[in-house]
Short mmCIF file of C-alpha atoms and ligand atoms in Angstrom, two decimals:
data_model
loop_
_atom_site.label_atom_id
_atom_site.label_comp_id
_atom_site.label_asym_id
_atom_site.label_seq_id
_atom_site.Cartn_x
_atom_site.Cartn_y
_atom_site.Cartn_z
CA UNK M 237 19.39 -25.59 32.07
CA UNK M 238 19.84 -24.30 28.78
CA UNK M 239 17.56 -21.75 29.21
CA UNK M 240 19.96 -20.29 32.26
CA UNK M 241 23.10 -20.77 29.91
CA UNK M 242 21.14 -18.53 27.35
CA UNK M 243 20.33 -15.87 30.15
CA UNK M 244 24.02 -15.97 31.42
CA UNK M 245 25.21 -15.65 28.43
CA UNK M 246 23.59 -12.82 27.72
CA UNK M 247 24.78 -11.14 30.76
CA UNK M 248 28.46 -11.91 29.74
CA UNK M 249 27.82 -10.01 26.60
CA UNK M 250 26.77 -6.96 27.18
CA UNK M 251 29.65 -5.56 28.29
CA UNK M 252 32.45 -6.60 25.91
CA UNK M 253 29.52 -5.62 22.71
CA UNK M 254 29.35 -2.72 24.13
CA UNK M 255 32.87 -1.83 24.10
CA UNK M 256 33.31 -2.91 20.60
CA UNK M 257 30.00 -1.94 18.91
CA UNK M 258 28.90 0.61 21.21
CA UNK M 259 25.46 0.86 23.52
CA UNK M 260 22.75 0.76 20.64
CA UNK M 261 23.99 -2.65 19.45
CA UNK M 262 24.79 -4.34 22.78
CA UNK M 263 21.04 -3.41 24.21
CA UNK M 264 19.53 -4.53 21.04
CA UNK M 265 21.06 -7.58 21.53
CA UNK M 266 20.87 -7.96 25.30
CA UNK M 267 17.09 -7.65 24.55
CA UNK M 268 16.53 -9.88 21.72
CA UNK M 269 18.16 -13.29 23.04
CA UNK M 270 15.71 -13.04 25.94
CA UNK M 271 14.27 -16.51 26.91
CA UNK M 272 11.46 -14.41 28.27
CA UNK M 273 8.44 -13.73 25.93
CA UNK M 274 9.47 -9.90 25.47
CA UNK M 275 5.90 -7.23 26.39
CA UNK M 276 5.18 -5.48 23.45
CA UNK M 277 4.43 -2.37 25.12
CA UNK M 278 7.72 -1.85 26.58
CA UNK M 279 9.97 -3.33 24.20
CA UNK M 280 7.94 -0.45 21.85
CA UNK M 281 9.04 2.04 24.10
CA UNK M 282 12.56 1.11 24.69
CA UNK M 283 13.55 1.77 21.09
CA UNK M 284 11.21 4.31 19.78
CA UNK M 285 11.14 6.75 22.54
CA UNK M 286 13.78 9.17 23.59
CA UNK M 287 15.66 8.71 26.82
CA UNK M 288 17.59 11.84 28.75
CA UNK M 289 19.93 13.95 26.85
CA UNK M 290 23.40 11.73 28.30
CA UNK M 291 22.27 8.56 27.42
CA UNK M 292 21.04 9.35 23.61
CA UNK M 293 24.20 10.99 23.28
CA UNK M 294 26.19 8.10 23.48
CA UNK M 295 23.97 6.00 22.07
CA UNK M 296 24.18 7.68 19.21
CA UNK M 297 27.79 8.79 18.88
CA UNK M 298 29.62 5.82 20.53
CA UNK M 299 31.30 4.02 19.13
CA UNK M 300 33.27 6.62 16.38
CA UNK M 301 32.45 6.95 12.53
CA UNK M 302 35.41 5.56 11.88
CA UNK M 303 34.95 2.53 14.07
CA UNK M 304 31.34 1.87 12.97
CA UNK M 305 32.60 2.30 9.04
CA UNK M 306 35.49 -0.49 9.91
CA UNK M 307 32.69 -2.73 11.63
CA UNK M 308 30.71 -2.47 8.64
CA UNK M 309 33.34 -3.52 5.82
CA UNK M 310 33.78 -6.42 8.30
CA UNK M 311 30.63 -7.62 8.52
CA UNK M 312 30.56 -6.90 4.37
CA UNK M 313 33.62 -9.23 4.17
CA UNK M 314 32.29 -11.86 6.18
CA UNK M 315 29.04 -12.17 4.42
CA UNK M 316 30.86 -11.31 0.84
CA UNK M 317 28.30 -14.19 -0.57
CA UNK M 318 25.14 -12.50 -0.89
CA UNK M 319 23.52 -16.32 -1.07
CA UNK M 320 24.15 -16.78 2.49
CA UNK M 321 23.46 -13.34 3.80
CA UNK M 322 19.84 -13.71 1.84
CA UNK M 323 19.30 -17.57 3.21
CA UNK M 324 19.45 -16.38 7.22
CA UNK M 325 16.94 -13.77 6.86
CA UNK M 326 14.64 -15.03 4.34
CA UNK M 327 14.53 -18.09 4.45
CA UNK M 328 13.54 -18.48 8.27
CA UNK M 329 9.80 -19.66 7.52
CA UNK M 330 7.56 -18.58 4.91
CA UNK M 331 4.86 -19.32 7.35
CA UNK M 332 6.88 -17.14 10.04
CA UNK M 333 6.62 -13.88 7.37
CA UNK M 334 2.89 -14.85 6.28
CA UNK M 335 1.88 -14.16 10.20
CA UNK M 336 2.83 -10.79 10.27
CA UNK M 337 2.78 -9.21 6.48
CA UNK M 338 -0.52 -8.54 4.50
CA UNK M 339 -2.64 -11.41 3.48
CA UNK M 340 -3.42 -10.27 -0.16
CA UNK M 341 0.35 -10.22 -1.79
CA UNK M 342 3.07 -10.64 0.76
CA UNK M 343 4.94 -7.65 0.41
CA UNK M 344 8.02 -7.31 2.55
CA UNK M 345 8.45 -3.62 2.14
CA UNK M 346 7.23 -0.28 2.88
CA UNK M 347 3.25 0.46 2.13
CA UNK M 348 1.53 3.64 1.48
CA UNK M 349 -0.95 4.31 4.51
CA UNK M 350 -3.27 7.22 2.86
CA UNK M 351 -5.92 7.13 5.58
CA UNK M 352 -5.52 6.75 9.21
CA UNK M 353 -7.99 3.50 9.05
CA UNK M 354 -6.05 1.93 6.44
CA UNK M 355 -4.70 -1.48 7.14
CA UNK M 356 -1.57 -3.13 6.47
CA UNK M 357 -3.89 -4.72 2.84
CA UNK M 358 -4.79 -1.33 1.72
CA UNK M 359 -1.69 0.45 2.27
CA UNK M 360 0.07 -2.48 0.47
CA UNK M 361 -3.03 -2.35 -2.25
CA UNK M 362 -2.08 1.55 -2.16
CA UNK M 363 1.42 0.98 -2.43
CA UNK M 364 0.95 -1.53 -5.56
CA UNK M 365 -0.93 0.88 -7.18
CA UNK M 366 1.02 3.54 -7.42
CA UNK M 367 4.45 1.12 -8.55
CA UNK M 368 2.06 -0.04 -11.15
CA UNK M 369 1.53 3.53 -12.50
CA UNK M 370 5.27 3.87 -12.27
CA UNK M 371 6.30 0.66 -14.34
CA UNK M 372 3.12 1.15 -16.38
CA UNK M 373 3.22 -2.70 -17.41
CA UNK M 374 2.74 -3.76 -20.84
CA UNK M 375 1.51 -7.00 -22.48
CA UNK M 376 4.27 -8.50 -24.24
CA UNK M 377 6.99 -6.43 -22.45
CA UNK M 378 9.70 -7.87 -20.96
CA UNK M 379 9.85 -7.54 -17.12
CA UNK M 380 12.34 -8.35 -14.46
CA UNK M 381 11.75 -8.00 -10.49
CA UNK M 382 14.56 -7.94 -8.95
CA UNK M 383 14.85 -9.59 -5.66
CA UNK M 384 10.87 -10.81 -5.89
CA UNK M 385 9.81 -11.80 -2.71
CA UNK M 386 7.27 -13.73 -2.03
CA UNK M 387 5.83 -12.79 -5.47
CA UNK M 388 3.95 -9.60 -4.37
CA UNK M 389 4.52 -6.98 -7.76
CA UNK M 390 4.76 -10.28 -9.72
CA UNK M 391 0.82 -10.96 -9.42
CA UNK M 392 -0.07 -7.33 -9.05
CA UNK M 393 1.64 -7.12 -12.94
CA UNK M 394 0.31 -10.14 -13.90
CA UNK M 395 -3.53 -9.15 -12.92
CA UNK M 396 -2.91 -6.20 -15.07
CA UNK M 397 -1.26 -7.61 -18.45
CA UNK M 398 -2.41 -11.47 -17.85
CA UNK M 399 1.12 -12.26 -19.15
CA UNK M 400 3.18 -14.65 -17.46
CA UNK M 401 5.76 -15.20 -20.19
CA UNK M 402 7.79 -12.25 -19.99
CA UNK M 403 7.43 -11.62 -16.58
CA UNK M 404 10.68 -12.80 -14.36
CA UNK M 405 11.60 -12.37 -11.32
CA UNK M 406 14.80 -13.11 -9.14
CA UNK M 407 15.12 -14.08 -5.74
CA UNK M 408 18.40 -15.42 -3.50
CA UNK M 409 15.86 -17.22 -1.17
CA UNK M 410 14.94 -20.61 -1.82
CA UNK M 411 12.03 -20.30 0.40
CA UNK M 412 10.24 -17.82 -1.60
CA UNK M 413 11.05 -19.55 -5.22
CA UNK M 414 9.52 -22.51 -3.45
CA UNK M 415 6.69 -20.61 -2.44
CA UNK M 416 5.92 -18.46 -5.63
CA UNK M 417 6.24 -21.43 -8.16
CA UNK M 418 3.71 -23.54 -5.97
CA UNK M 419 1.12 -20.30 -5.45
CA UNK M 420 1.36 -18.71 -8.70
CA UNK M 421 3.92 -20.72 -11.37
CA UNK M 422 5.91 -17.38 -11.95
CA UNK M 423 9.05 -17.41 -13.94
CA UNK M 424 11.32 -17.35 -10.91
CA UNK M 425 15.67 -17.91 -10.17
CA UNK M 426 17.41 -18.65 -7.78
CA UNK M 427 19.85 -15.55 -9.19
CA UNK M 428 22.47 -12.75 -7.66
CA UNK M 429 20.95 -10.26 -9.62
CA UNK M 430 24.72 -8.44 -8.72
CA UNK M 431 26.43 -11.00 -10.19
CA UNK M 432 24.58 -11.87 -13.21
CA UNK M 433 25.45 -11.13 -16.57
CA UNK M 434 22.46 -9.61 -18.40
CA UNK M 435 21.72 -9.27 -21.91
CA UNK M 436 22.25 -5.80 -23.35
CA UNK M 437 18.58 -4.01 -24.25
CA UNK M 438 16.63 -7.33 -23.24
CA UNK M 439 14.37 -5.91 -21.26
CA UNK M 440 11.78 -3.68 -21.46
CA UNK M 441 11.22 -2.53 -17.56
CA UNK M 442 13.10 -4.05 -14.86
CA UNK M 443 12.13 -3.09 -10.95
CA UNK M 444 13.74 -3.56 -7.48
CA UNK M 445 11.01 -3.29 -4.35
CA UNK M 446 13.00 -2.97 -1.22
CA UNK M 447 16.32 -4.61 -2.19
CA UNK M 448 18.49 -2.54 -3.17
CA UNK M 449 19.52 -2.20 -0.20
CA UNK M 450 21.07 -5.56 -0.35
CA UNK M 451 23.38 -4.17 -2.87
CA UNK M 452 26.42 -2.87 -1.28
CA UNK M 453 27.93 0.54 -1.67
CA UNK M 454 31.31 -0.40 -3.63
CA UNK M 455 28.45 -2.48 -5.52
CA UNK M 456 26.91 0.31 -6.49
CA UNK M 457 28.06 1.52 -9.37
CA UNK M 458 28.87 -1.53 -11.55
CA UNK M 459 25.44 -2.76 -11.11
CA UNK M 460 23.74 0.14 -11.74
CA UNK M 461 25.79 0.18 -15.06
CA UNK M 462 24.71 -3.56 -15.65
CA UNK M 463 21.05 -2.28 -15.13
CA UNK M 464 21.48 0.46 -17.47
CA UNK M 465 22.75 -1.68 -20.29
CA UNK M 466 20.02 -4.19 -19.88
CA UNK M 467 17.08 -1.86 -20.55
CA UNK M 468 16.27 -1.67 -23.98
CA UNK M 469 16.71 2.11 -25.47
CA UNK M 470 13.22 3.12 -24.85
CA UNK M 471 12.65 1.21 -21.13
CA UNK M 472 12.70 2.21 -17.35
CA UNK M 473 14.15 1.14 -14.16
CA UNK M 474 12.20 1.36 -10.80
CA UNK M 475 13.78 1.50 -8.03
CA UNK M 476 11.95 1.15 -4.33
CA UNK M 477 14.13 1.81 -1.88
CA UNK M 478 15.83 3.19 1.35
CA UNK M 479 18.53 4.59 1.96
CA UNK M 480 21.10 6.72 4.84
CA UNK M 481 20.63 10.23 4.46
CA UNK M 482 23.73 11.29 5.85
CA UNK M 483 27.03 10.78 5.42
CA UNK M 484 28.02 8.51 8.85
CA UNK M 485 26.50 5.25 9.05
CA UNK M 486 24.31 5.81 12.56
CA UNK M 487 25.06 3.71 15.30
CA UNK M 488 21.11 2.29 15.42
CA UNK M 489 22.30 0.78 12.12
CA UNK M 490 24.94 -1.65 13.10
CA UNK M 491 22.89 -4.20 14.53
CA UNK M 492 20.91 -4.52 10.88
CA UNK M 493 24.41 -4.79 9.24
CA UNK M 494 25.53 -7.64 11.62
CA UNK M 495 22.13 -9.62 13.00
CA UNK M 496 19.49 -9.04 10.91
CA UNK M 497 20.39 -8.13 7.35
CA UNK M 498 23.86 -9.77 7.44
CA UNK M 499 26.25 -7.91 5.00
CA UNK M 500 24.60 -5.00 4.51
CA UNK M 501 26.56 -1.94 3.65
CA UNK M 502 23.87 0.95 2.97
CA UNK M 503 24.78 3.95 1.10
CA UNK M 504 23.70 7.55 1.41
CA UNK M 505 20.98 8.90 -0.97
CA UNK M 506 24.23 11.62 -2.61
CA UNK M 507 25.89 8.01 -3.74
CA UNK M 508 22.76 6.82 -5.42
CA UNK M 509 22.40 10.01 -6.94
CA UNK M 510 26.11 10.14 -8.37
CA UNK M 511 25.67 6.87 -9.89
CA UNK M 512 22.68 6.62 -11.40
CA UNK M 513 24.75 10.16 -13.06
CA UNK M 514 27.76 8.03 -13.85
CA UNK M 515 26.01 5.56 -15.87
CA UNK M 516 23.62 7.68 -17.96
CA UNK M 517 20.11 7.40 -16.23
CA UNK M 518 18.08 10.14 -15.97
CA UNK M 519 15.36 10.50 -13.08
CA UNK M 520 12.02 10.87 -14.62
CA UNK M 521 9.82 10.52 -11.06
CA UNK M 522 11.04 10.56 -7.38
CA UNK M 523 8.92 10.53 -4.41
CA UNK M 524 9.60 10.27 -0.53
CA UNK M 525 7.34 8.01 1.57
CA UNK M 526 7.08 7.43 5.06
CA UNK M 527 7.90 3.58 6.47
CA UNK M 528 6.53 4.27 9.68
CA UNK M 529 3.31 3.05 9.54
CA UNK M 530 4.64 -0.29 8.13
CA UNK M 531 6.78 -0.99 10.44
CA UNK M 532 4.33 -0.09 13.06
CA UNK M 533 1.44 -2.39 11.73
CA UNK M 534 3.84 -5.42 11.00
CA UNK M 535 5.08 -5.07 14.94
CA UNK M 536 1.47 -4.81 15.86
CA UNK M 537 0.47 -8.37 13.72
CA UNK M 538 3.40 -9.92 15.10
CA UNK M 539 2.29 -9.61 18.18
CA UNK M 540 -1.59 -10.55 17.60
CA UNK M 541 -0.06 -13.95 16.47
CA UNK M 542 2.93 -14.31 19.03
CA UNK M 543 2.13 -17.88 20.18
CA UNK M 544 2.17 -19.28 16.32
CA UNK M 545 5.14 -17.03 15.73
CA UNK M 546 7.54 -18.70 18.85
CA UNK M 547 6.22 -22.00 17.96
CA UNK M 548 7.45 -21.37 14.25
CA UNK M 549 10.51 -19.79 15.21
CA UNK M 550 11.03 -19.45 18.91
CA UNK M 551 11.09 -17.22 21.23
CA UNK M 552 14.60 -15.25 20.48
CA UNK M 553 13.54 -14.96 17.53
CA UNK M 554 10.21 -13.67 17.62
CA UNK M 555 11.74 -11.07 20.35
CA UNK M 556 14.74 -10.09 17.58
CA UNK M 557 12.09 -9.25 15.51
CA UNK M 558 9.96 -6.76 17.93
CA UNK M 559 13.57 -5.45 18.63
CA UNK M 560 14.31 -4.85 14.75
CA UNK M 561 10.80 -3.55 14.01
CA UNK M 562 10.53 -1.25 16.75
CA UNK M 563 14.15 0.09 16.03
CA UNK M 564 13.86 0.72 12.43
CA UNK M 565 10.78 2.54 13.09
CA UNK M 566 13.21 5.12 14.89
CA UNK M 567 15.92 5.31 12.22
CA UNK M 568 13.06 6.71 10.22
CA UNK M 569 11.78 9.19 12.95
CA UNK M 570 15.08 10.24 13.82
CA UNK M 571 15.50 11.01 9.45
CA UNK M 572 18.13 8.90 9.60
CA UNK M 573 16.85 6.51 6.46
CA UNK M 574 14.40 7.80 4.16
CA UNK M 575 12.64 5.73 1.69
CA UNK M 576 12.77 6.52 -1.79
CA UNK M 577 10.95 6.04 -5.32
CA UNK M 578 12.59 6.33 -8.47
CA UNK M 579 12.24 6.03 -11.97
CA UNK M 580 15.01 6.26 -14.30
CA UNK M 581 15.52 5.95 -18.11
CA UNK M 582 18.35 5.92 -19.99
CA UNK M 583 19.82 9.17 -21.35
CA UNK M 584 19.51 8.39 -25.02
CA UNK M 585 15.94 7.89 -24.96
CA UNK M 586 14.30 8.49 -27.53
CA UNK M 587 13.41 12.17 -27.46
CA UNK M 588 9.47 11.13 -27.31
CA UNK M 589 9.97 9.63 -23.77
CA UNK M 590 12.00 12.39 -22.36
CA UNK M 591 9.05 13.80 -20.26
CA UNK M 592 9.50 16.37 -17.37
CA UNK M 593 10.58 14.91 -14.06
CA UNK M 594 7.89 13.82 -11.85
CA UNK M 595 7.98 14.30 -7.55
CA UNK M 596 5.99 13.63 -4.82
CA UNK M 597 6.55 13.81 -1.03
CA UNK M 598 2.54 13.99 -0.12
CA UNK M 599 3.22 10.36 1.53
CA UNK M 600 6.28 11.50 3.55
CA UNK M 601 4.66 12.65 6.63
CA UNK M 602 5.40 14.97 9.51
CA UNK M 603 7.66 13.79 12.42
CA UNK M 604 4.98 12.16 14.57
C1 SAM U 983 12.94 -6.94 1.54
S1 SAM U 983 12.70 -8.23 0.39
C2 SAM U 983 11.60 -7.42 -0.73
C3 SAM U 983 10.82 -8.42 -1.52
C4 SAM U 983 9.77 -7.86 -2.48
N1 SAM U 983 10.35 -7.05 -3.51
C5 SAM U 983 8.69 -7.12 -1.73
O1 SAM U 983 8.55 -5.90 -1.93
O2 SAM U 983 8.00 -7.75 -0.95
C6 SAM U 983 14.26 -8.26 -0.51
C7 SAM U 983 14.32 -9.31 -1.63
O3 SAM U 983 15.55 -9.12 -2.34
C8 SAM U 983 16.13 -10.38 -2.61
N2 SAM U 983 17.58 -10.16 -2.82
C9 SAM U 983 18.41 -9.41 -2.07
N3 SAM U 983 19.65 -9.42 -2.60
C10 SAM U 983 19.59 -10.18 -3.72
C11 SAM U 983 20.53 -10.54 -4.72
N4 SAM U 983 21.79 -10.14 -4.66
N5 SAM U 983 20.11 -11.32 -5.74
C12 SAM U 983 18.81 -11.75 -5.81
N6 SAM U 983 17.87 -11.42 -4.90
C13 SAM U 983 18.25 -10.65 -3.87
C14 SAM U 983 15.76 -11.22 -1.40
O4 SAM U 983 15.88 -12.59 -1.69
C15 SAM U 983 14.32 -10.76 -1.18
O5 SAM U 983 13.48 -11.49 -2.04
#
């Protein structure tokens, strides 16, 4: 009975969505409340390949920029409390994320696939490898990860310096504090990192691994300025992250805003690029990389452990998440996002430290 409520429901929707949030949303949606056990294959398919020439049209340019922009400060306004945006995704079921990410760390972000035989662990090995060269960790430095995870960079830092005390790292999700201080007794806070108030020069590195995203546009600026005060003179920020490339928010990207990232109110890489100007940080290393493969091989272990995954979380859920997967693998095809490494240090470094800029787009690969 329910389960024909659910389906008619569904039905009922698809039209009036469409009308207000245009084609891309509605379908996403239409597919991902499914009772049915979505196939893989097709589901794949149905958001990563290219239909005819009418249909991708609209999809992509219904409903207006303006329209999409209004829906977006909406959703912003509804989830203003970042607490509650970060509860619904994260804290679903740690078990739910430890299914489908890699086994060794946890991360929940994009990897660096250097070999077509590499699996989700060494791209993420790859991938913590090359941050660690970029925050170059210290013992006895003080370290902040912002927005931690499940604890991933935390361990792959503390393997390296084998010091826990002035490592910190702040999460929204009670989930993953839960699961970090039972695993690995990290210094971890339940802590807006947007919101807090940090002490000026108290740190000596601080990092963000795929959430900065979470920070809003008109966020932007005053927490980048926040970030730039709480370095100490001679420190670095690291920032992991994706962002739009262009200047419209794409239509593909209105579902994340609304149903799976609540809140979320991505900028454009120009508006990163401006502020990190505005508040005196210099970019000493920036690199493109390719999420692709991630997203790919995260779809792919979902799916190997489907019947644990719907008994964790059911089955609308586990089909949202083959729908969200397999469509933010084609915001990155189409160039829509683009994911982004940077490291920035403040402008009145000590001369010393003011080494030439550092790039690197080998990881970015060609449109497959
Ligand atoms: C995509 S996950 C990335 C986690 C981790 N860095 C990794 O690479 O696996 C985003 C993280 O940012 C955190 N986060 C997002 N917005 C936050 C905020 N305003 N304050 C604190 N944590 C936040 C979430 O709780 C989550 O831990």
């Amino acid at each position: 009975m329910m389960r024909s409520l659910s389906e008619i429901k569904r039905f009922l929707l698809f039209i009036p969505e469409m009308i207000f949030f245009g084609l891309s949303y509605a379908r996403f949606l239409y597919w991902a409340r499914s009772t049915q056990i979505l196939d893989p294959q097709e589901t794949w398919n149905r958001f990563t390949k290219p239909k005819n020439f009418l249909w991708e049209w609209f999809l992509d340019n219904y409903p207006p920029a303006i329209m999409r922009r209004l829906l977006c400060n909406f959703s912003s306004l509804r989830f203003r409390d970042h607490a509650n945006a970060i509860s619904q995704h994260y804290d679903l079921s740690n078990k739910f994320y430890e299914l489908f990410l890699d086994k060794e760390y946890m991360f929940y972000s994009c990897a660096d696939f250097l070999k077509s035989t590499d699996t989700i662990e060494d791209a993420q090995e790859n991938k913590a490898n090359y941050i660690l060269n970029l925050i170059d960790p210290k013992f006895g430095e003080k370290i902040l990860d912002l927005g931690c995870g499940w604890g991933a960079m935390l361990k792959k830092i503390y393997e390296t310096t084998k010091d826990k005390k002035h490592l910190y790292g702040y999460t929204l999700s009670t989930e993953q504090k839960k699961f970090i201080e039972e695993k690995y007794g990290f210094n971890v806070e339940l802590k807006d990192f947007i919101t807090t108030e940090y002490e000026p020069e108290s740190f000596d590195k601080i990092y963000s691994i795929g959430s900065l995203e979470h920070v809003r546009e008109d966020e932007l600026l005053a927490f980048s300025k926040k970030l730039s005060q709480a370095i100490k003179r001679d420190g670095k920020i690291i920032h992991h992250f994706f962002c739009r490339i262009g200047d419209v928010i794409p239509t593909r990207l209105l579902v994340g805003g609304v149903a799976i990232f609540p809140g979320i109110d991505l900028a454009n890489l120009k508006k990163y690029l401006d502020v990190f100007e505005q508040v005196n940080l210099g970019v000493k290393h920036h690199s493109v990389h390719d999420y692709r493969p991630t997203l790919k091989a995260w779809f792919d272990r979902l799916v190997a452990n489907k019947e644990t995954a719907i008994q964790l979380v059911g089955v609308q859920t586990y089909n949202k998440y083959l729908c969200y997967l397999a469509e933010a693998w084609r915001l990155f095809d189409d160039r829509d996002l683009m994911l982004m490494r940077f490291v920035l240090q403040r402008q009145d470094a000590p001369m010393a430290l003011k080494t030439s800029v550092t790039s690197d787009a080998s990881h970015f690969l060609q449109k497959v």
